[in-house]
Coordinates of C-alpha atoms and ligand atoms in Angstrom, one line a residue:
M578 CA 112.3 204.3 193.3
A579 CA 114.3 201.3 194.4
A580 CA 113.6 197.8 193.5
F581 CA 113.5 196.7 197.2
S582 CA 111.8 198.1 200.2
S583 CA 112.8 196.0 203.2
A584 CA 116.3 194.9 203.6
C585 CA 118.0 192.5 206.3
F586 CA 121.8 192.3 206.7
I587 CA 122.8 189.0 208.1
Y588 CA 126.4 188.1 209.5
P589 CA 126.6 184.3 209.8
D590 CA 128.2 182.4 212.6
D591 CA 131.0 180.5 211.2
G592 CA 131.6 178.7 214.4
E593 CA 135.4 178.5 213.8
G594 CA 136.5 182.1 214.3
S595 CA 139.4 183.2 216.6
R596 CA 139.5 183.0 220.1
F597 CA 138.1 186.7 220.6
D598 CA 136.0 186.9 217.3
R599 CA 133.1 188.6 219.1
M600 CA 135.3 191.7 219.5
F601 CA 134.4 192.6 215.9
P602 CA 131.2 193.9 214.7
P603 CA 129.9 193.2 211.0
L604 CA 131.4 196.6 209.8
G605 CA 131.3 195.5 206.1
L606 CA 127.6 194.8 206.4
E607 CA 127.0 198.1 208.4
L608 CA 128.9 199.9 205.5
V609 CA 126.5 198.2 202.9
A610 CA 123.5 199.2 205.0
A611 CA 124.6 202.7 205.3
S612 CA 124.9 203.0 201.5
V613 CA 121.1 202.4 201.0
R614 CA 119.9 204.3 204.1
D615 CA 118.0 206.7 202.0
V616 CA 116.6 204.2 199.3
I617 CA 115.5 201.4 201.5
P618 CA 112.9 202.4 204.2
Q619 CA 113.2 199.3 206.2
R620 CA 116.6 197.9 207.2
S621 CA 117.5 195.5 209.8
L622 CA 120.7 193.5 211.0
I623 CA 121.2 190.1 212.3
D624 CA 124.4 188.9 213.8
M625 CA 124.1 185.1 214.3
R626 CA 126.9 185.0 216.8
F627 CA 124.4 186.6 219.2
D628 CA 120.8 186.2 217.6
R629 CA 120.5 182.5 218.3
A630 CA 116.7 182.7 217.4
W631 CA 117.5 184.7 214.3
E632 CA 114.6 183.5 212.2
A633 CA 112.3 185.3 214.6
Q634 CA 114.2 188.5 213.9
L635 CA 113.7 188.3 210.2
A636 CA 110.6 190.2 209.2
P637 CA 108.5 188.1 206.7
D638 CA 108.1 191.1 204.5
T639 CA 111.8 191.5 203.8
D640 CA 112.5 191.5 200.1
I641 CA 116.2 191.4 200.1
V642 CA 118.8 189.8 202.4
A643 CA 122.6 190.5 202.1
L644 CA 124.8 187.8 203.6
S645 CA 128.5 188.5 204.5
F646 CA 130.9 185.4 204.4
L647 CA 134.3 186.4 205.4
W648 CA 135.3 183.1 206.7
D649 CA 135.0 179.4 205.5
M650 CA 131.7 177.5 206.1
P651 CA 130.4 174.3 205.0
L652 CA 128.4 174.7 201.8
P653 CA 125.5 172.4 203.2
K654 CA 125.2 174.9 206.2
V655 CA 125.1 177.9 203.8
F656 CA 122.5 176.1 201.7
A657 CA 120.3 175.2 204.7
M658 CA 120.5 179.1 206.0
V659 CA 119.3 180.1 202.5
R660 CA 116.5 177.6 202.6
A661 CA 115.4 179.0 205.9
I662 CA 115.5 182.4 204.8
K663 CA 113.4 181.6 201.7
R664 CA 110.8 179.7 203.7
R665 CA 110.2 182.6 205.9
C666 CA 110.2 185.4 203.3
Q667 CA 108.4 184.3 200.2
G668 CA 109.9 185.6 196.7
I669 CA 113.0 187.1 198.4
T670 CA 116.2 187.9 196.8
V671 CA 119.4 186.7 198.6
V672 CA 122.8 188.3 197.7
A673 CA 126.1 187.6 199.4
G674 CA 129.7 189.1 199.6
G675 CA 133.1 188.4 201.3
R676 CA 136.0 186.1 200.7
F677 CA 134.1 182.8 201.2
A678 CA 131.3 183.8 199.0
E679 CA 133.6 184.9 196.4
A680 CA 135.6 181.7 196.4
N681 CA 132.5 179.7 196.1
R682 CA 130.4 182.1 193.8
K683 CA 129.6 179.8 191.0
A684 CA 128.3 177.0 193.5
L685 CA 126.1 179.5 195.4
V686 CA 124.5 181.0 192.3
T687 CA 124.0 177.8 190.5
A688 CA 122.5 175.8 193.6
A689 CA 118.8 174.5 193.6
G690 CA 116.2 177.2 193.6
D691 CA 115.2 177.3 197.2
E692 CA 118.8 177.2 198.3
R693 CA 120.3 179.6 195.7
I694 CA 121.9 182.8 196.4
E695 CA 120.7 185.1 193.5
L696 CA 123.9 187.3 193.3
V697 CA 127.4 187.2 194.7
F698 CA 129.6 190.4 194.7
S699 CA 133.4 189.9 194.5
G700 CA 135.5 192.4 196.3
P701 CA 134.5 195.5 198.6
D702 CA 131.1 196.9 198.0
D703 CA 132.1 200.6 197.2
G704 CA 128.6 201.5 196.3
R705 CA 127.6 198.5 194.0
F706 CA 124.8 197.0 196.4
R707 CA 123.2 200.5 196.0
T708 CA 123.2 200.1 192.3
F709 CA 121.9 196.8 192.3
V710 CA 119.0 197.9 194.8
E711 CA 118.2 201.1 192.6
T712 CA 118.2 199.3 189.2
G713 CA 117.3 195.7 190.2
S714 CA 119.6 194.5 187.4
A715 CA 122.7 192.3 188.1
E716 CA 124.0 193.1 184.6
R717 CA 124.6 196.7 185.4
V718 CA 126.8 196.0 188.4
A719 CA 130.6 195.3 188.1
G720 CA 132.2 192.0 189.6
V721 CA 129.0 190.0 190.4
S722 CA 128.0 186.5 189.5
F723 CA 124.7 185.4 188.8
V724 CA 122.6 183.1 186.7
K725 CA 120.4 184.2 184.0
D726 CA 118.0 182.1 181.5
G727 CA 119.7 179.1 183.1
A728 CA 123.3 180.2 182.3
Y729 CA 126.1 181.2 184.7
H730 CA 127.2 185.0 184.3
A731 CA 130.1 186.9 185.8
T732 CA 130.4 190.5 185.1
P733 CA 134.3 191.6 185.1
M734 CA 135.5 192.8 188.4
P735 CA 137.6 196.0 188.3
P736 CA 140.8 196.3 190.4
Y737 CA 140.0 197.7 193.9
G738 CA 139.6 201.4 193.9
P739 CA 140.5 203.8 196.8
I740 CA 138.8 203.2 200.0
P741 CA 136.0 205.7 200.3
D742 CA 135.9 208.3 203.1
Y743 CA 132.1 208.2 203.4
P744 CA 129.5 206.9 204.2
L745 CA 130.4 205.6 207.7
P746 CA 129.1 202.3 208.9
D747 CA 125.6 202.3 210.0
R748 CA 126.1 201.3 213.8
S749 CA 122.5 202.2 214.6
L750 CA 121.4 198.8 213.5
R751 CA 123.2 196.7 216.1
R752 CA 121.4 194.6 218.4
A753 CA 124.6 193.2 220.0
R754 CA 127.2 194.7 222.3
Y755 CA 130.6 193.7 221.2
G756 CA 133.4 192.9 223.6
A757 CA 136.5 191.0 224.3
I758 CA 134.6 187.8 225.0
R759 CA 136.4 184.5 224.9
R760 CA 134.8 181.6 222.9
D761 CA 134.3 179.8 226.3
G762 CA 132.1 182.7 227.5
F763 CA 134.6 184.6 229.7
F764 CA 134.3 188.3 229.2
L765 CA 137.4 190.5 229.8
G766 CA 135.5 193.4 230.8
I767 CA 136.4 195.6 227.8
Y768 CA 133.5 196.7 225.3
T769 CA 135.0 197.0 221.7
D770 CA 134.6 198.3 218.3
A771 CA 136.4 198.3 215.0
I772 CA 137.2 200.7 212.1
Q773 CA 138.8 200.3 208.8
S774 CA 141.1 203.3 207.9
S775 CA 143.0 201.9 204.9
R776 CA 143.1 199.0 202.7
G777 CA 145.6 197.0 200.6
C778 CA 149.2 196.5 201.0
P779 CA 152.3 197.2 199.0
F780 CA 154.4 194.4 200.3
H781 CA 154.8 190.9 199.0
C782 CA 155.2 188.5 201.9
A783 CA 155.3 185.1 200.3
F784 CA 152.8 183.6 202.8
C785 CA 150.1 186.3 202.6
T786 CA 146.6 185.7 201.2
F787 CA 145.3 189.2 202.2
N788 CA 147.2 191.4 199.9
K789 CA 145.4 190.1 196.7
D790 CA 142.1 190.0 195.3
S791 CA 140.4 186.9 194.0
E792 CA 141.7 187.5 190.4
G793 CA 145.3 187.4 192.0
R794 CA 145.9 191.1 191.6
Q795 CA 147.8 193.1 194.5
I796 CA 145.4 195.3 196.3
A797 CA 146.8 198.7 196.1
Y798 CA 147.3 200.6 199.5
T799 CA 144.9 203.5 199.8
A800 CA 143.9 205.2 203.1
R801 CA 140.9 207.4 204.1
S802 CA 141.4 210.8 205.2
A803 CA 142.4 211.6 208.8
E804 CA 139.3 213.7 209.0
S805 CA 136.8 211.0 208.0
V806 CA 138.6 208.5 210.3
A807 CA 138.2 211.1 213.3
D808 CA 134.6 211.7 212.3
E809 CA 133.9 208.1 212.8
L810 CA 135.9 207.5 215.8
E811 CA 133.9 210.4 217.3
Q812 CA 130.6 208.6 216.8
I813 CA 131.7 205.3 218.5
D814 CA 130.8 204.6 222.2
A815 CA 133.0 201.7 222.8
P816 CA 136.2 202.7 224.8
F817 CA 138.6 200.2 222.8
V818 CA 138.8 200.4 219.0
T819 CA 140.6 198.0 216.8
F820 CA 141.9 199.3 213.4
V821 CA 141.3 196.3 211.0
D822 CA 143.8 197.6 208.5
D823 CA 146.3 195.3 207.1
L824 CA 148.9 198.0 207.6
A825 CA 147.8 200.8 209.8
F826 CA 151.2 202.7 209.9
H827 CA 152.1 202.6 206.2
R828 CA 152.0 206.5 206.0
P829 CA 153.6 208.0 209.0
D830 CA 152.6 211.6 208.2
R831 CA 148.9 210.5 207.7
M832 CA 149.1 208.7 211.2
E833 CA 150.6 212.0 212.7
E834 CA 147.7 214.0 210.9
L835 CA 145.1 211.5 212.6
C836 CA 146.8 211.8 216.1
D837 CA 146.6 215.5 215.8
A838 CA 142.9 215.3 214.9
L839 CA 142.1 213.0 217.9
L840 CA 144.2 215.1 220.3
E841 CA 142.3 218.4 219.0
R842 CA 139.1 217.0 219.1
G843 CA 139.6 215.5 222.6
I844 CA 138.7 211.8 221.4
K845 CA 139.7 209.7 224.1
K846 CA 139.7 205.8 223.4
T847 CA 142.4 203.1 223.4
Y848 CA 143.1 201.9 220.0
A849 CA 144.8 198.5 218.6
I850 CA 146.5 198.3 215.3
E851 CA 148.5 195.8 213.2
T852 CA 151.4 197.0 211.3
R853 CA 155.0 196.4 210.2
I854 CA 158.0 197.1 212.3
N855 CA 159.1 200.0 210.2
M856 CA 156.8 202.0 212.6
G857 CA 160.0 202.2 214.9
M858 CA 161.8 204.4 212.2
R859 CA 159.5 207.3 213.3
P860 CA 159.7 207.4 216.9
E861 CA 158.4 210.9 217.3
V862 CA 155.1 209.8 215.6
V863 CA 155.0 206.7 217.7
E864 CA 155.1 208.8 220.8
K865 CA 152.4 211.1 219.6
M866 CA 150.4 207.9 218.7
A867 CA 150.7 206.8 222.5
R868 CA 149.4 210.2 223.6
A869 CA 146.5 209.9 221.3
G870 CA 145.6 206.5 222.7
F871 CA 147.3 203.9 220.5
R872 CA 148.3 201.4 223.0
Y873 CA 148.2 197.8 221.7
V874 CA 150.3 197.1 218.5
T875 CA 150.8 193.8 216.8
F876 CA 153.6 193.4 214.4
G877 CA 154.4 190.5 211.9
I878 CA 158.0 190.2 212.6
E879 CA 157.7 186.3 211.7
S880 CA 161.3 185.4 212.3
M881 CA 164.7 186.9 213.5
H882 CA 166.8 184.8 211.1
D883 CA 167.7 186.6 207.9
H884 CA 167.4 183.4 205.7
V885 CA 164.0 182.7 207.0
L886 CA 163.0 186.6 206.4
E887 CA 164.4 186.1 203.1
F888 CA 162.6 182.9 202.2
L889 CA 159.2 184.6 203.6
N890 CA 160.0 187.7 201.4
K891 CA 159.4 190.0 204.4
A892 CA 161.9 192.7 203.0
L893 CA 163.2 192.8 206.5
T894 CA 166.3 192.0 208.3
R895 CA 167.3 191.2 211.9
R896 CA 169.2 194.3 212.2
T897 CA 166.3 196.4 211.1
I898 CA 164.0 194.6 213.6
E899 CA 166.4 195.4 216.5
K900 CA 167.1 199.0 215.5
A901 CA 163.4 199.7 215.1
F902 CA 162.5 198.3 218.6
A903 CA 165.4 200.0 220.2
K904 CA 163.7 203.3 219.2
I905 CA 160.2 202.5 220.6
R906 CA 160.5 199.9 223.2
H907 CA 160.3 202.7 226.0
V908 CA 156.9 204.1 224.6
P909 CA 153.9 203.1 226.7
M910 CA 152.4 200.4 224.3
F911 CA 151.7 196.7 224.6
F912 CA 153.8 195.2 221.7
V913 CA 152.7 191.7 220.4
S914 CA 154.5 190.0 217.4
N915 CA 153.4 187.1 215.4
F916 CA 156.3 184.3 214.6
I917 CA 156.0 181.7 212.0
I918 CA 157.9 178.6 212.4
G919 CA 158.8 175.7 210.3
S920 CA 160.1 177.7 207.1
V921 CA 162.5 175.9 204.8
G922 CA 165.7 175.9 206.1
E923 CA 164.9 176.7 209.7
T924 CA 166.1 174.2 212.4
R925 CA 164.6 173.3 215.7
E926 CA 167.5 175.2 217.4
Q927 CA 166.7 178.3 215.5
M928 CA 163.0 178.1 216.2
L929 CA 163.8 177.9 220.0
Q930 CA 165.7 181.1 220.0
I931 CA 162.4 183.1 219.7
P932 CA 161.6 183.5 223.4
D933 CA 165.1 185.1 224.1
F934 CA 164.9 187.3 221.0
A935 CA 161.3 188.5 221.7
R936 CA 162.2 189.4 225.4
A937 CA 165.5 191.1 224.3
I938 CA 163.7 193.5 221.8
G939 CA 161.0 194.3 224.4
L940 CA 158.0 192.2 223.1
D941 CA 155.1 191.8 225.7
S942 CA 153.5 188.9 224.0
I943 CA 154.0 186.6 221.1
M944 CA 152.0 184.6 218.8
I945 CA 153.6 181.4 217.4
H946 CA 152.3 179.8 213.9
P947 CA 153.5 176.7 212.3
L948 CA 154.0 177.7 208.5
R949 CA 150.9 176.9 206.4
C950 CA 150.4 177.2 202.7
R951 CA 146.8 177.9 201.9
G952 CA 147.6 178.3 198.2
P953 CA 147.8 179.9 195.8
E954 CA 150.2 182.2 197.5
P955 CA 153.8 182.1 196.0
L956 CA 155.0 180.2 199.0
T957 CA 153.2 176.9 198.1
A958 CA 155.4 176.7 194.8
K959 CA 158.6 177.4 196.7
V960 CA 157.9 174.8 199.5
L961 CA 156.8 172.0 196.9
A962 CA 160.0 172.7 195.0
T963 CA 162.3 172.1 197.8
P964 CA 163.4 168.4 198.4
G965 CA 162.3 167.0 201.8
Y966 CA 159.5 169.5 202.4
H967 CA 155.9 168.7 202.1
I968 CA 152.3 170.4 202.7
D969 CA 149.8 168.4 204.7
P970 CA 146.9 168.1 202.2
E971 CA 144.1 168.8 205.2
S972 CA 145.8 171.3 207.6
K973 CA 147.9 172.9 204.8
R974 CA 150.9 172.8 207.4
V975 CA 154.4 172.6 206.1
Y976 CA 156.5 169.8 207.5
S977 CA 159.9 168.1 206.4
D978 CA 161.5 164.8 206.5
A979 CA 163.5 166.3 209.5
L980 CA 160.6 167.6 211.5
S981 CA 157.0 166.3 211.3
A982 CA 154.0 168.5 211.7
A983 CA 153.5 167.2 215.3
E984 CA 157.2 168.0 216.1
I985 CA 156.7 171.5 214.8
Q986 CA 153.4 172.0 217.0
G987 CA 155.3 170.6 220.0
I988 CA 158.1 173.3 219.3
A989 CA 155.4 176.1 219.1
R990 CA 154.2 174.8 222.5
Q991 CA 157.6 175.0 224.0
I992 CA 158.4 178.4 222.5
K993 CA 155.3 179.7 224.4
R994 CA 156.3 177.9 227.7
E995 CA 159.8 179.4 227.6
F996 CA 158.5 182.8 226.7
W997 CA 155.9 182.8 229.5
T998 CA 158.0 182.7 232.5
P999 CA 156.2 183.7 235.7
Q1000 CA 158.3 187.0 235.6
Q1001 CA 157.3 187.6 232.1
T1002 CA 153.6 186.8 232.7
L1003 CA 153.6 189.2 235.8
K1004 CA 155.3 192.0 233.9
S1005 CA 153.0 191.7 230.7
A1006 CA 150.0 191.6 233.0
I1007 CA 150.9 194.6 234.9
K1008 CA 151.6 196.4 231.7
F1009 CA 148.4 195.2 230.0
H1010 CA 146.4 196.5 233.0
R1011 CA 148.2 199.8 233.1
L1012 CA 147.8 200.6 229.6
I1013 CA 144.4 198.8 228.5
K1014 CA 142.8 199.3 231.9
P1015 CA 140.2 196.6 231.9
N1016 CA 137.3 197.2 234.2
L1017 CA 138.4 194.9 237.1
V1018 CA 135.1 194.7 238.8
T1019 CA 133.3 193.5 235.6
L1020 CA 136.3 191.3 235.1
A1021 CA 136.0 189.7 238.5
S1022 CA 132.0 189.4 238.4
N1023 CA 132.2 187.8 234.9
W1024 CA 135.2 185.5 236.0
A1025 CA 132.9 184.2 239.0
A1026 CA 129.8 183.9 236.8
W1027 CA 131.8 181.9 234.1
K1028 CA 133.5 179.7 236.9
L1029 CA 130.0 178.9 238.6
R1030 CA 128.6 178.1 235.2
G1031 CA 131.4 175.7 234.8
Q1032 CA 133.6 175.8 231.9
P1033 CA 131.3 175.7 228.9
R1034 CA 132.2 174.2 225.7
P1035 CA 133.2 176.7 222.8
W1036 CA 129.7 178.5 221.9
E1037 CA 127.7 176.4 224.3
V1038 CA 126.4 179.5 226.0
Q1039 CA 125.3 181.0 222.7
Q1040 CA 123.9 177.8 221.3
A1041 CA 121.7 177.3 224.4
P1042 CA 118.1 176.7 223.4
G1043 CA 115.5 179.2 224.4
A1044 CA 117.9 182.1 224.8
S1045 CA 116.1 185.1 226.1
A1046 CA 115.6 188.4 224.1
R1047 CA 118.3 189.9 226.7
Q1048 CA 120.7 187.0 225.9
A1049 CA 120.4 188.0 222.2
R1050 CA 121.3 191.6 223.1
E1051 CA 124.1 191.1 225.4
P1052 CA 127.3 189.3 225.3
A1053 CA 127.1 185.8 226.7
G1054 CA 129.5 186.5 229.4
L1055 CA 127.0 189.0 230.9
A1056 CA 123.9 187.0 230.2
A1057 CA 125.0 184.3 232.4
Ligands
LIG1875 S1 153.0 193.3 205.2 FE1 151.2 192.0 205.9 S2 149.5 192.5 204.6 FE2 151.3 193.1 203.5 S3 152.0 191.4 202.3 FE3 153.0 191.4 204.4 S4 151.7 190.0 205.7 FE4 150.5 190.6 203.8

């Protein structure tokens, strides 16, 4: 018999997510919830991005709450949330996981009693929550932090193992419908879902903080079987699904196998992935991907200057990028790339070559990021060792004696202006509409509602007091 009988899985609203962060359901929590489906009779899920009156959704007889902290959040806000949970559910056990919880595990488990998180899990769950639920004993779980007899303990964390094929995330607990909803409340008319088909990355980009665990060990690349990914996609209702893998195309043969499974089973959706430009080296697989529904691809090219690519340790050259794009730019896919500016040795003139280069290779959209060193990635030491280069302690942005952080920000704006000419905007809009097919009627009615409502400040709609039950269940763009 399990040590708990009623569990609630809570996804907090960090308030600082990306422009479209309501595209992404709390997949990690849904996986954890699925792992205890047969041992905890009563389970519920609260997504605070939608559930404004979340305390009313938390059943008073809940005896365990699992929180997922993927993104930074002020600790006082976390403590206030835990106090509210403990006020509502007497004697409850609160556990947490996710990058932010891992980074602050000691502070969270040693906080005062009414704001203490009893157990913090480091790394992916992989069945450990179930072990805790079945035994009620923290000592028997690997990679957790807790306090016992007044002393802080942390059990050793093993390296990440292979990503499991099953269970699939429990989507039945959802109370919100996820979609491409901008933070200002404007809904693009596309309902979305997400899937994780692999984890880890074998590359060593100098700026990357995603490829290592909290002990600094490289997370080995492992992938789920094509069959299990197709099984999950078959269960998803939303027409647009984002693969949240760091590197969705690392194994071309597996990608081809997945496309074959999707085509054979007749699973028709539009997929977005993020991957490296080496995808262009297997154009026949890329063409099959387009037939299977892969239509939105984001690359991390970062730069077209070999000295910058070397500085960033991208294991790429300009020639490779150009050759790869030449093989795939005819494929019906919307191509986006990230670029990093402000690297050591990169001049203003070199940064301003991005718009021409991006158009020449066939990109449909670009994202420009001033270089940041969040530490402890290897880049921080490299930047600090270069005379004349500095890291802003607050924003973590890199700047130099020659170019201030504000000037680099200005260059980023100029690059975007020069890329988004009227012709480029029209060309990309037509292609986006042709490939992604947003619902134009929904788009128009939501645009009208959004305009009539005025331009709300970010999150204003969701934070409105007294939100109705319907508002809690529908995207804000529809609830207006
Ligand atoms: S390829 Fe992507 S995930 Fe891998 S190290 Fe580079 S930036 Fe990180």
